[in-house]
Short mmCIF file of C-alpha atoms in Angstrom, two decimals:
data_model
loop_
_atom_site.label_atom_id
_atom_site.label_comp_id
_atom_site.label_asym_id
_atom_site.label_seq_id
_atom_site.Cartn_x
_atom_site.Cartn_y
_atom_site.Cartn_z
CA MET A 868 82.04 72.55 75.76
CA LYS A 869 83.52 74.38 78.73
CA VAL A 870 86.79 73.33 80.31
CA VAL A 871 88.52 74.08 83.58
CA ILE A 872 92.23 74.81 83.38
CA THR A 873 94.24 74.65 86.61
CA ILE A 874 97.81 75.85 86.73
CA ILE A 875 100.06 75.28 89.72
CA GLY A 876 103.75 76.00 90.16
CA GLN A 877 106.50 78.41 91.20
CA ASP A 878 105.65 82.00 90.29
CA ARG A 879 107.58 83.60 87.43
CA VAL A 880 107.14 86.15 84.66
CA GLY A 881 104.93 85.19 81.75
CA ILE A 882 102.70 82.39 83.03
CA VAL A 883 99.40 84.13 82.29
CA ALA A 884 100.80 85.35 78.96
CA MET A 885 101.84 81.87 77.90
CA VAL A 886 98.52 80.27 78.78
CA SER A 887 96.34 83.00 77.29
CA THR A 888 98.43 83.18 74.11
CA THR A 889 98.14 79.42 73.67
CA LEU A 890 94.38 79.54 74.19
CA ALA A 891 93.94 82.50 71.83
CA ALA A 892 96.02 80.83 69.12
CA ASN A 893 93.60 77.90 69.21
CA SER A 894 90.41 79.98 69.48
CA VAL A 895 89.64 78.91 73.02
CA ASN A 896 87.67 81.69 74.72
CA ILE A 897 88.52 82.54 78.35
CA LEU A 898 85.37 83.09 80.44
CA ASP A 899 86.80 83.44 83.92
CA ILE A 900 90.20 83.73 85.55
CA ASN A 901 91.00 83.39 89.22
CA GLN A 902 94.62 83.72 90.19
CA ASN A 903 96.61 84.19 93.37
CA ILE A 904 100.10 83.77 94.72
CA VAL A 905 100.71 82.28 98.14
CA ASN A 906 104.31 82.24 99.42
CA GLY A 907 105.66 82.50 95.89
CA PHE A 908 103.42 79.66 94.72
CA PHE A 909 101.36 80.41 91.65
CA ASN A 910 97.80 79.15 91.56
CA MET A 911 95.38 79.84 88.72
CA VAL A 912 92.00 78.45 87.75
CA MET A 913 90.51 79.37 84.39
CA ILE A 914 87.20 78.48 82.85
CA ALA A 915 87.21 78.54 79.07
CA ASP A 916 84.80 77.84 76.25
CA MET A 917 85.95 75.43 73.54
CA SER A 918 82.85 75.63 71.33
CA GLY A 919 84.75 77.60 68.66
CA ALA A 920 88.09 75.96 69.29
CA THR A 921 90.35 74.83 66.49
CA ILE A 922 91.96 72.19 68.71
CA THR A 923 90.62 69.05 70.36
CA LEU A 924 90.52 68.73 74.15
CA LYS A 925 93.09 65.95 74.00
CA ASP A 926 95.53 68.03 71.93
CA LEU A 927 95.01 71.09 74.14
CA GLN A 928 95.75 68.96 77.23
CA GLN A 929 98.97 67.75 75.64
CA LEU A 930 100.01 71.18 74.36
CA LEU A 931 99.50 72.94 77.72
CA LYS A 932 101.12 70.08 79.58
CA GLU A 933 104.27 70.40 77.48
CA LYS A 934 104.37 74.20 77.61
CA GLY A 935 103.74 74.05 81.35
CA GLN A 936 106.52 71.55 81.95
CA ALA A 937 108.94 73.81 80.10
CA MET A 938 108.13 76.54 82.66
CA GLY A 939 108.05 74.20 85.67
CA LEU A 940 104.26 74.29 85.94
CA GLU A 941 101.62 71.64 86.28
CA ILE A 942 98.71 72.40 83.96
CA LYS A 943 95.53 70.35 83.84
CA VAL A 944 92.64 70.77 81.44
CA GLN A 945 89.41 69.01 82.38
CA HIS A 946 85.86 68.94 81.07
CA GLU A 947 83.86 71.12 83.48
CA ASP A 948 81.17 68.47 83.96
CA ILE A 949 83.20 66.58 86.56
CA PHE A 950 83.10 69.64 88.81
CA LYS A 951 79.45 70.37 88.10
CA ALA A 952 78.51 66.75 88.78
CA MET A 953 80.23 66.80 92.13
CA HIS A 954 79.21 70.24 93.37
CA ARG A 955 75.85 71.05 91.74
CA ILE A 956 72.61 69.16 92.18
CA MET B 303 79.67 79.53 87.81
CA LEU B 304 81.88 77.02 89.56
CA SER B 305 83.83 78.29 92.54
CA VAL B 306 87.59 77.97 92.77
CA GLN B 307 87.21 76.15 96.08
CA ASP B 308 84.99 73.51 94.47
CA ILE B 309 87.44 72.99 91.63
CA LEU B 310 90.43 72.70 93.93
CA GLU B 311 88.53 70.37 96.26
CA THR B 312 87.74 67.97 93.42
CA ASN B 313 91.32 67.95 92.20
CA ARG B 314 92.65 67.48 95.72
CA MET B 315 90.35 64.47 96.13
CA ILE B 316 91.75 62.98 92.93
CA GLU B 317 95.42 63.82 93.40
CA GLU B 318 95.97 63.61 97.15
CA ASN B 319 93.18 61.34 98.37
CA LYS B 320 93.17 58.85 95.49
CA LEU B 321 89.59 59.37 94.38
CA ASP B 322 89.00 57.17 91.39
CA VAL B 323 86.42 55.19 89.53
CA ARG B 324 87.44 51.66 90.38
CA THR B 325 85.89 49.89 87.44
CA ILE B 326 83.74 50.20 84.37
CA THR B 327 82.39 46.71 83.88
CA LEU B 328 80.62 45.80 80.67
CA GLY B 329 78.04 43.08 81.18
CA ILE B 330 77.46 40.85 78.15
CA SER B 331 74.82 38.16 77.77
CA LEU B 332 76.13 34.92 76.27
CA ARG B 333 72.73 33.25 76.19
CA ASP B 334 72.65 33.32 72.39
CA CYS B 335 76.03 31.57 72.06
CA SER B 336 74.93 28.04 73.03
CA HIS B 337 75.93 25.10 70.84
CA PRO B 338 76.33 21.35 71.45
CA ASP B 339 79.87 21.48 70.08
CA ILE B 340 82.10 23.19 72.67
CA LYS B 341 84.48 24.40 69.97
CA VAL B 342 81.66 26.26 68.25
CA PHE B 343 80.44 27.60 71.60
CA CYS B 344 83.93 28.90 72.45
CA ALA B 345 84.24 30.56 69.04
CA ASN B 346 80.79 32.12 69.54
CA ILE B 347 81.63 33.61 72.93
CA TYR B 348 85.06 34.81 71.80
CA ASP B 349 83.49 36.59 68.85
CA LYS B 350 80.66 38.09 70.87
CA ILE B 351 82.88 39.34 73.71
CA THR B 352 85.55 40.81 71.46
CA LYS B 353 82.99 42.49 69.21
CA THR B 354 80.83 43.90 72.01
CA ALA B 355 83.76 45.10 74.13
CA GLU B 356 85.91 46.27 71.24
CA ARG B 357 85.84 49.93 72.27
CA LEU B 358 85.57 49.44 76.06
CA VAL B 359 89.17 50.13 77.04
CA GLN B 360 89.62 53.05 74.63
CA THR B 361 86.35 54.61 75.80
CA GLY B 362 87.41 54.28 79.43
CA GLU B 363 90.74 55.91 78.66
CA ASP B 364 89.08 58.75 76.76
CA ILE B 365 86.73 59.53 79.64
CA GLU B 366 89.62 59.34 82.07
CA ALA B 367 91.62 61.89 80.07
CA GLU B 368 88.78 64.31 79.38
CA TYR B 369 87.53 64.56 82.94
CA GLY B 370 90.84 64.02 84.67
CA ILE B 371 89.47 61.21 86.85
CA PRO B 372 91.41 57.94 86.98
CA ILE B 373 89.41 54.89 85.87
CA ILE B 374 91.49 52.07 87.26
CA ASN B 375 89.93 49.00 85.66
CA LYS B 376 87.94 48.17 82.58
CA ARG B 377 86.38 44.75 82.90
CA ILE B 378 83.83 42.38 81.46
CA SER B 379 81.18 40.23 83.08
CA VAL B 380 79.29 37.52 81.22
CA THR B 381 76.32 35.19 81.73
CA PRO B 382 77.24 32.44 84.22
CA ILE B 383 79.04 29.87 82.11
CA ALA B 384 77.22 27.00 83.86
CA ILE B 385 74.10 28.31 82.12
CA ALA B 386 75.55 29.51 78.82
CA ALA B 387 77.64 26.37 78.24
CA GLU B 388 75.14 23.87 79.57
CA SER B 389 74.12 22.49 76.19
CA CYS B 390 77.74 21.69 75.23
CA ARG B 391 78.41 17.93 75.14
CA THR B 392 81.50 17.86 77.31
CA ASP B 393 82.74 17.01 80.79
CA SER B 394 84.96 20.09 81.25
CA TYR B 395 84.51 23.82 80.66
CA LEU B 396 88.24 24.49 80.69
CA PRO B 397 88.21 25.41 76.97
CA VAL B 398 85.49 27.97 77.75
CA ALA B 399 87.68 29.60 80.40
CA GLU B 400 90.52 29.68 77.89
CA ALA B 401 88.28 31.34 75.29
CA MET B 402 87.20 33.93 77.89
CA ASP B 403 90.85 34.57 78.78
CA ALA B 404 91.79 34.99 75.13
CA ALA B 405 88.89 37.41 74.57
CA ALA B 406 89.91 39.43 77.65
CA LYS B 407 93.45 39.70 76.33
CA THR B 408 92.29 40.72 72.87
CA VAL B 409 90.18 43.62 74.14
CA GLY B 410 92.71 44.55 76.85
CA VAL B 411 90.65 44.13 80.04
CA ASN B 412 92.44 42.86 83.14
CA PHE B 413 89.65 40.60 84.40
CA ILE B 414 86.61 38.83 82.97
CA GLY B 415 84.03 37.48 85.42
CA GLY B 416 81.34 34.89 84.93
CA PHE B 417 82.98 31.49 85.17
CA SER B 418 80.14 31.00 87.58
CA ALA B 419 77.33 28.77 88.79
CA LEU B 420 74.19 29.55 90.77
CA VAL B 421 73.45 26.50 92.91
CA GLU B 422 71.76 27.79 96.07
CA LYS B 423 69.05 25.18 95.76
CA GLY B 424 70.80 22.45 93.82
CA TYR B 425 72.98 21.46 90.89
CA THR B 426 72.18 21.12 87.23
CA THR B 427 74.46 19.17 84.91
CA GLY B 428 76.15 22.38 83.81
CA ASP B 429 76.69 23.50 87.40
CA ARG B 430 78.50 20.25 88.24
CA ILE B 431 80.74 20.48 85.20
CA LEU B 432 81.52 24.13 85.88
CA ILE B 433 82.42 23.67 89.54
CA GLY B 434 84.58 20.67 88.67
CA SER B 435 86.40 22.79 86.08
CA ILE B 436 87.21 25.69 88.44
CA PRO B 437 90.64 24.58 89.74
CA ALA B 438 92.07 23.88 86.28
CA ALA B 439 90.44 27.00 84.81
CA LEU B 440 91.94 29.31 87.44
CA ALA B 441 95.33 27.63 87.22
CA THR B 442 95.48 27.79 83.42
CA THR B 443 94.03 31.22 82.73
CA GLU B 444 95.24 34.61 83.83
CA ARG B 445 92.24 36.92 83.73
CA VAL B 446 89.21 34.69 84.31
CA CYS B 447 87.33 35.10 87.59
CA SER B 448 84.99 32.53 89.05
CA SER B 449 82.13 32.64 91.52
CA VAL B 450 79.61 30.23 92.97
CA ASN B 451 76.39 31.25 94.72
CA LEU B 452 75.50 28.48 97.15
CA ALA B 453 73.00 30.10 99.48
CA SER B 454 70.17 32.62 99.54
CA THR B 455 67.56 33.88 101.96
CA LYS B 456 64.87 32.40 99.70
CA ALA B 457 66.46 28.98 99.14
CA GLY B 458 68.59 28.26 102.19
CA ILE B 459 72.13 26.88 102.06
CA ASN B 460 73.24 24.14 99.68
CA MET B 461 75.46 22.26 102.12
CA ASP B 462 76.52 19.73 99.48
CA CYS B 463 78.04 22.59 97.54
CA VAL B 464 79.52 24.11 100.71
CA ARG B 465 81.36 20.83 101.24
CA GLU B 466 82.42 20.62 97.62
CA MET B 467 83.73 24.20 97.57
CA GLY B 468 86.03 23.38 100.50
CA HIS B 469 87.70 20.81 98.23
CA ILE B 470 87.60 23.04 95.14
CA ILE B 471 89.37 25.84 97.01
CA LYS B 472 92.01 23.42 98.26
CA GLN B 473 92.54 22.02 94.75
CA THR B 474 92.76 25.51 93.29
CA ALA B 475 95.37 26.43 95.90
CA GLU B 476 97.34 23.28 95.11
CA LEU B 477 97.31 23.86 91.34
CA THR B 478 98.59 27.43 91.82
CA ARG B 479 100.96 26.74 94.71
CA ASP B 480 103.92 28.16 92.74
CA ARG B 481 102.10 31.54 92.81
CA ASP B 482 101.09 31.50 96.51
CA ALA B 483 97.71 29.98 95.59
CA LEU B 484 96.80 32.98 93.44
CA GLY B 485 93.98 31.00 91.83
CA CYS B 486 91.97 31.29 95.06
CA ALA B 487 92.13 35.09 94.81
CA LYS B 488 90.04 34.78 91.64
CA LEU B 489 87.34 32.60 93.22
CA VAL B 490 84.47 33.84 95.40
CA VAL B 491 81.75 31.84 97.11
CA PHE B 492 78.55 33.81 97.69
CA ALA B 493 75.27 33.88 99.53
CA ASN B 494 72.61 36.19 98.03
CA VAL B 495 74.88 37.14 95.15
CA PRO B 496 73.96 40.36 93.31
CA GLU B 497 73.62 39.82 89.56
CA ASP B 498 74.89 43.24 88.52
CA ASN B 499 78.01 43.60 90.66
CA PRO B 500 80.84 45.25 88.70
CA PHE B 501 83.61 44.24 91.12
CA MET B 502 85.84 41.22 90.73
CA ALA B 503 86.19 38.42 91.42
CA GLY B 504 82.42 38.10 91.88
CA ALA B 505 81.10 39.87 88.78
CA PHE B 506 78.83 38.10 86.32
CA HIS B 507 76.00 39.19 84.04
CA GLY B 508 72.82 37.89 85.66
CA VAL B 509 70.09 36.01 83.85
CA GLY B 510 67.57 38.82 84.39
CA GLU B 511 69.87 41.41 82.87
CA ALA B 512 69.55 43.03 79.44
CA GLU B 513 71.66 42.00 76.45
CA THR B 514 74.44 44.34 77.61
CA ALA B 515 74.86 46.79 80.49
CA VAL B 516 77.43 49.23 81.79
CA ASN B 517 77.95 48.91 85.54
CA VAL B 518 80.32 51.21 87.38
CA GLY B 519 82.04 50.74 90.71
CA VAL B 520 83.19 53.87 92.52
CA SER B 521 85.70 54.02 95.31
CA GLY B 522 87.38 56.56 97.55
CA PRO B 523 88.28 55.40 101.08
CA GLY B 524 91.04 58.03 101.10
CA VAL B 525 88.55 60.82 100.47
CA VAL B 526 86.32 59.68 103.35
CA LYS B 527 89.32 59.40 105.67
CA ARG B 528 90.44 62.92 104.75
CA ALA B 529 86.94 64.35 105.29
CA LEU B 530 86.74 62.69 108.71
CA GLU B 531 90.01 64.31 109.74
CA GLU B 532 88.04 67.57 109.66
CA ALA B 533 85.47 66.09 112.06
CA ARG B 534 87.87 65.02 114.82
CA GLY B 535 86.34 65.22 118.29
CA LYS B 536 82.80 65.69 116.95
CA ASP B 537 79.92 63.34 117.79
CA PHE B 538 78.62 60.49 115.59
CA GLY B 539 75.90 62.64 114.05
CA ALA B 540 78.65 64.79 112.60
CA VAL B 541 80.66 61.72 111.55
CA ALA B 542 77.69 60.22 109.70
CA GLU B 543 76.89 63.54 108.04
CA THR B 544 80.50 63.98 106.88
CA ILE B 545 80.58 60.48 105.35
CA LYS B 546 77.22 61.02 103.63
CA ARG B 547 78.31 64.27 102.03
CA THR B 548 81.55 62.72 100.85
CA ALA B 549 79.84 59.60 99.52
CA PHE B 550 77.44 61.83 97.60
CA LYS B 551 80.29 63.63 95.86
CA ILE B 552 82.13 60.40 95.07
CA THR B 553 79.02 58.81 93.64
CA ARG B 554 78.20 61.80 91.46
CA VAL B 555 81.51 61.30 89.71
CA GLY B 556 80.68 57.62 89.22
CA GLN B 557 77.28 58.55 87.81
CA LEU B 558 78.88 60.96 85.34
CA VAL B 559 81.39 58.35 84.20
CA ALA B 560 78.68 55.70 83.90
CA GLN B 561 76.44 57.95 81.82
CA GLU B 562 79.30 58.92 79.53
CA ALA B 563 80.47 55.34 79.12
CA SER B 564 76.91 54.22 78.41
CA ARG B 565 76.41 56.97 75.80
CA ARG B 566 79.72 56.45 74.05
CA LEU B 567 79.48 52.66 73.96
CA GLY B 568 75.81 52.67 73.02
CA VAL B 569 75.15 50.28 75.91
CA PRO B 570 72.39 50.83 78.52
CA PHE B 571 73.48 52.11 81.93
CA GLY B 572 72.94 49.37 84.52
CA ILE B 573 73.91 50.44 88.01
CA ILE B 574 76.40 52.31 90.14
CA ASP B 575 77.91 50.19 92.88
CA LEU B 576 78.42 52.46 95.89
CA SER B 577 81.38 50.74 97.40
CA LEU B 578 84.40 51.89 99.31
CA ALA B 579 86.98 49.61 97.73
CA PRO B 580 90.44 49.87 99.27
CA THR B 581 93.77 49.22 97.57
CA PRO B 582 97.10 48.39 99.19
CA ALA B 583 98.29 51.95 98.41
CA VAL B 584 98.89 54.26 101.35
CA GLY B 585 95.88 56.52 101.91
CA ASP B 586 93.36 54.15 100.30
CA SER B 587 92.30 52.08 103.29
CA VAL B 588 88.91 51.32 104.86
CA ALA B 589 90.65 50.24 108.10
CA HIS B 590 92.15 53.71 108.40
CA ILE B 591 88.66 55.25 108.22
CA LEU B 592 87.59 53.10 111.17
CA GLU B 593 90.73 54.11 113.04
CA GLU B 594 90.07 57.77 112.24
CA MET B 595 86.77 57.39 114.11
CA GLY B 596 88.78 56.77 117.28
CA LEU B 597 89.91 53.13 117.32
CA GLU B 598 93.53 52.41 118.19
CA SER B 599 93.70 49.66 115.59
CA CYS B 600 91.14 48.04 113.29
CA GLY B 601 89.66 45.00 115.02
CA ALA B 602 89.57 46.63 118.47
CA PRO B 603 86.23 46.58 120.31
CA GLY B 604 84.05 49.18 118.58
CA THR B 605 85.16 48.16 115.10
CA THR B 606 81.84 46.54 114.16
CA ALA B 607 79.89 49.62 115.26
CA ALA B 608 82.25 51.92 113.37
CA LEU B 609 81.92 49.82 110.22
CA ALA B 610 78.11 49.71 110.55
CA LEU B 611 77.97 53.49 110.68
CA LEU B 612 80.37 53.82 107.74
CA ASN B 613 78.49 51.33 105.59
CA ASP B 614 75.11 52.92 106.24
CA ALA B 615 76.29 56.49 105.74
CA VAL B 616 77.97 55.59 102.44
CA LYS B 617 74.66 54.19 101.15
CA LYS B 618 72.62 57.15 102.37
CA GLY B 619 74.96 59.61 100.71
CA GLY B 620 75.28 57.63 97.51
CA ILE B 621 71.65 56.74 96.88
CA MET B 622 70.59 60.27 96.02
CA ALA B 623 73.62 60.81 93.81
CA SER B 624 72.78 58.04 91.36
CA SER B 625 69.68 57.15 89.39
CA TYR B 626 70.27 53.39 89.71
CA VAL B 627 72.15 51.82 92.58
CA GLY B 628 72.97 48.13 92.76
CA GLY B 629 75.73 45.58 93.02
CA LEU B 630 77.33 45.15 96.42
CA SER B 631 77.10 48.79 97.54
CA GLY B 632 78.85 49.13 100.88
CA ALA B 633 82.30 49.07 102.40
CA PHE B 634 84.70 46.30 101.39
CA ILE B 635 87.06 44.76 103.91
CA PRO B 636 89.50 42.67 101.83
CA VAL B 637 92.44 42.03 104.13
CA SER B 638 95.33 41.74 101.67
CA GLU B 639 94.10 44.69 99.59
CA ASP B 640 93.98 47.18 102.46
CA ALA B 641 97.16 48.55 104.04
CA GLY B 642 95.34 49.28 107.31
CA MET B 643 93.85 45.77 107.53
CA ILE B 644 97.24 44.20 106.85
CA ALA B 645 98.82 46.31 109.59
CA ALA B 646 95.98 45.42 111.98
CA VAL B 647 96.52 41.69 111.40
CA GLU B 648 100.26 42.11 111.91
CA ARG B 649 99.64 44.04 115.13
CA GLY B 650 97.38 41.24 116.38
CA SER B 651 94.27 43.41 116.65
CA LEU B 652 92.31 41.84 113.80
CA SER B 653 91.31 38.17 113.82
CA LEU B 654 89.25 35.93 111.57
CA GLU B 655 86.46 35.93 114.15
CA LYS B 656 86.35 39.75 114.29
CA LEU B 657 86.33 39.89 110.50
CA GLU B 658 83.34 37.53 110.54
CA ALA B 659 81.51 39.86 112.91
CA MET B 660 82.34 42.80 110.64
CA THR B 661 80.82 41.01 107.66
CA CYS B 662 77.42 41.19 109.40
CA VAL B 663 77.35 44.94 108.88
CA CYS B 664 79.18 45.61 105.61
CA SER B 665 78.69 44.73 102.01
CA VAL B 666 80.69 41.59 101.47
CA GLY B 667 82.38 38.97 103.58
CA LEU B 668 85.63 37.26 104.43
CA ASP B 669 87.62 38.66 101.58
CA MET B 670 91.22 38.02 100.51
CA ILE B 671 92.15 36.15 103.65
CA ALA B 672 95.29 34.03 103.53
CA VAL B 673 95.16 31.09 105.93
CA PRO B 674 97.63 28.26 106.68
CA GLY B 675 98.08 25.74 103.88
CA ASP B 676 97.16 22.85 106.16
CA THR B 677 93.67 24.25 106.81
CA SER B 678 91.41 21.32 105.92
CA ALA B 679 88.74 21.34 103.21
CA SER B 680 86.06 20.78 105.84
CA THR B 681 87.27 23.72 107.94
CA ILE B 682 87.17 25.95 104.86
CA ALA B 683 83.70 24.60 104.09
CA ALA B 684 82.60 25.36 107.66
CA ILE B 685 83.89 28.93 107.37
CA ILE B 686 81.86 29.23 104.17
CA ALA B 687 78.79 27.82 105.95
CA ASP B 688 79.10 30.42 108.72
CA GLU B 689 79.33 33.29 106.24
CA ALA B 690 76.45 31.91 104.16
CA ALA B 691 74.35 31.71 107.34
CA ILE B 692 75.04 35.37 108.11
CA GLY B 693 73.94 36.29 104.60
CA MET B 694 70.89 34.06 104.60
CA ILE B 695 69.55 35.21 107.96
CA ASN B 696 70.31 38.90 107.48
CA ASN B 697 69.00 39.02 103.92
CA LYS B 698 72.28 40.40 102.62
CA THR B 699 75.16 39.40 100.41
CA THR B 700 78.04 37.61 102.06
CA ALA B 701 81.03 36.06 100.40
CA VAL B 702 84.18 34.10 101.11
CA ARG B 703 87.41 34.55 99.21
CA ILE B 704 89.87 32.55 101.27
CA ILE B 705 93.34 31.44 100.27
CA PRO B 706 94.86 28.38 101.96
CA VAL B 707 98.47 28.92 100.90
CA PRO B 708 100.29 25.57 100.49
CA GLY B 709 103.39 25.30 102.62
CA LYS B 710 102.69 28.51 104.55
CA LYS B 711 101.86 28.78 108.24
CA VAL B 712 100.98 31.49 110.75
CA GLY B 713 103.82 34.00 110.84
CA ASP B 714 104.57 33.66 107.11
CA ARG B 715 103.56 36.21 104.48
CA VAL B 716 102.17 35.99 100.97
CA GLU B 717 102.57 38.40 98.08
CA PHE B 718 99.89 38.41 95.37
CA GLY B 719 101.05 41.61 93.71
CA GLY B 720 99.21 44.60 92.26
CA LEU B 721 95.72 45.38 93.54
CA LEU B 722 95.50 41.95 95.20
CA GLY B 723 98.20 43.06 97.66
CA HIS B 724 100.01 41.06 100.30
CA SER B 725 99.06 39.55 103.63
CA PRO B 726 100.27 37.78 106.70
CA ILE B 727 98.84 34.27 107.19
CA ILE B 728 95.87 34.54 109.53
CA PRO B 729 95.32 31.89 112.22
CA VAL B 730 92.25 29.65 111.95
CA ASN B 731 90.43 28.04 114.89
CA ALA B 732 91.91 24.51 115.04
CA PHE B 733 88.79 22.70 116.31
CA LYS B 734 87.22 20.51 113.65
CA ALA B 735 83.82 20.63 111.94
CA ASP B 736 84.34 17.48 109.86
CA ASP B 737 81.17 15.67 110.98
CA PHE B 738 79.09 18.81 110.54
CA ILE B 739 80.27 19.28 106.97
CA ALA B 740 79.96 15.56 106.17
CA ARG B 741 76.18 15.69 106.66
CA GLY B 742 75.44 17.46 103.36
CA GLY B 743 71.93 18.26 102.15
CA ARG B 744 70.35 21.67 102.36
CA ILE B 745 69.74 24.01 105.28
CA PRO B 746 66.12 25.10 104.78
CA ALA B 747 65.23 28.67 103.98
CA PRO B 748 64.68 30.72 107.12
CA VAL B 749 61.37 32.08 108.40
CA ARG B 750 62.30 35.52 107.18
CA SER B 751 62.16 34.28 103.59
CA MET B 752 58.38 33.89 103.96
CA THR B 753 57.55 37.43 102.96
CA ASN B 754 54.62 36.84 100.62
#
């Protein structure tokens, strides 16, 4: 299963490190990263593969939500099918 | 690979424009629950509903979390009780409504539809008992919804039932007068009722349906409004195209949710209902879409044309996005549930007569309309007759969900709370139709029913 991770918040040191460390620790493989900063606002979209993951989607959502909140970020993890359904025929 | 723009667009639709799946409704046949003893029948339906829908709410919540799309309601529709309970030896189906309510509470759904009768051509014994039980059932229970189909293009209009429903609505209002006649918000009168509609209060599980079915109602007026903001100043071709594209995207999400719910529950997928269903929340209004097209206020001249375009474009966009489309499928115009409609009534731009005209070109009818408490039963019946005639002649569904609020008059307000919203009392034409309604009988099926 592939998931889409979106991270939004004020830019600061260590956001990418925190997210990628968390994913690596749970064997979630990053496939694609797209990140930019507009007016100090951090915006990142990641696509990751959970087929070898040692964590469930629900637990990963909770874990990243908590870690994100601690850094003032909003992190969402969603099954990629919602985006494919809407934008691919 | 998905593009970042696509991902951000989807999440913006959900977070800023209130895109959601309005309801997953599980249809359950109760045809195998019949028993002459009403106590046994009630136990049978309670057991069947709670067993079949055991995992409905949890499944809905799981899908919501995994995909990040809000699923607002999880609901149940059942075989019309007038049919399922007909062999019970009783003169009231109130215990059946109570059993439905108890089952709904046990499984955690907020509404259960199907306290219903289909009487477009005439009454059976069960139909009479059911209709007579409606006021007490809606006053006593919390989550039970009721509907009566009293007209169709094929059968004509059952004017005896039209007359009776005027009284039933008044009685329901009276029995729930301490809650601003809330009972009437759970009662819909239909012409050409669809048997697979997932939306309340009119949902029931039709007699031609399978044992169980998952029907999903999508929504998203806010998303359409936002998309149209990008088309300001453009011609109607561009407006229609924008709505179609948006409706397609909305419906694809509904299709995904329906397929997942069907798979996880092990219940066949029935239909997607392509409806724009507003809520009282800011940014979730059908009236605001019409205003975005260039009307100063909903109800102004041009409103019917704007709604016709909207309704048609929603269907065109949605049809290709789903494998099975059904239910009501169109734009809803419930007054108290739509912030823009409420504002339009308060401004004086939207009247009952204009709403009636609008129902000729959209999916439902006079919906969630609070009228003065002294509106007579025959006037309410006559309003129902007018709507039924529109449905019958135009071969479409029409409905009336009207609330004569005891003790309230024009200028007063009512508060139903939650998704049912709030509304000013809308004036009703004071000229009488008493002799017209007193005639009774049946208005014959129109020429256009002769299609064979």
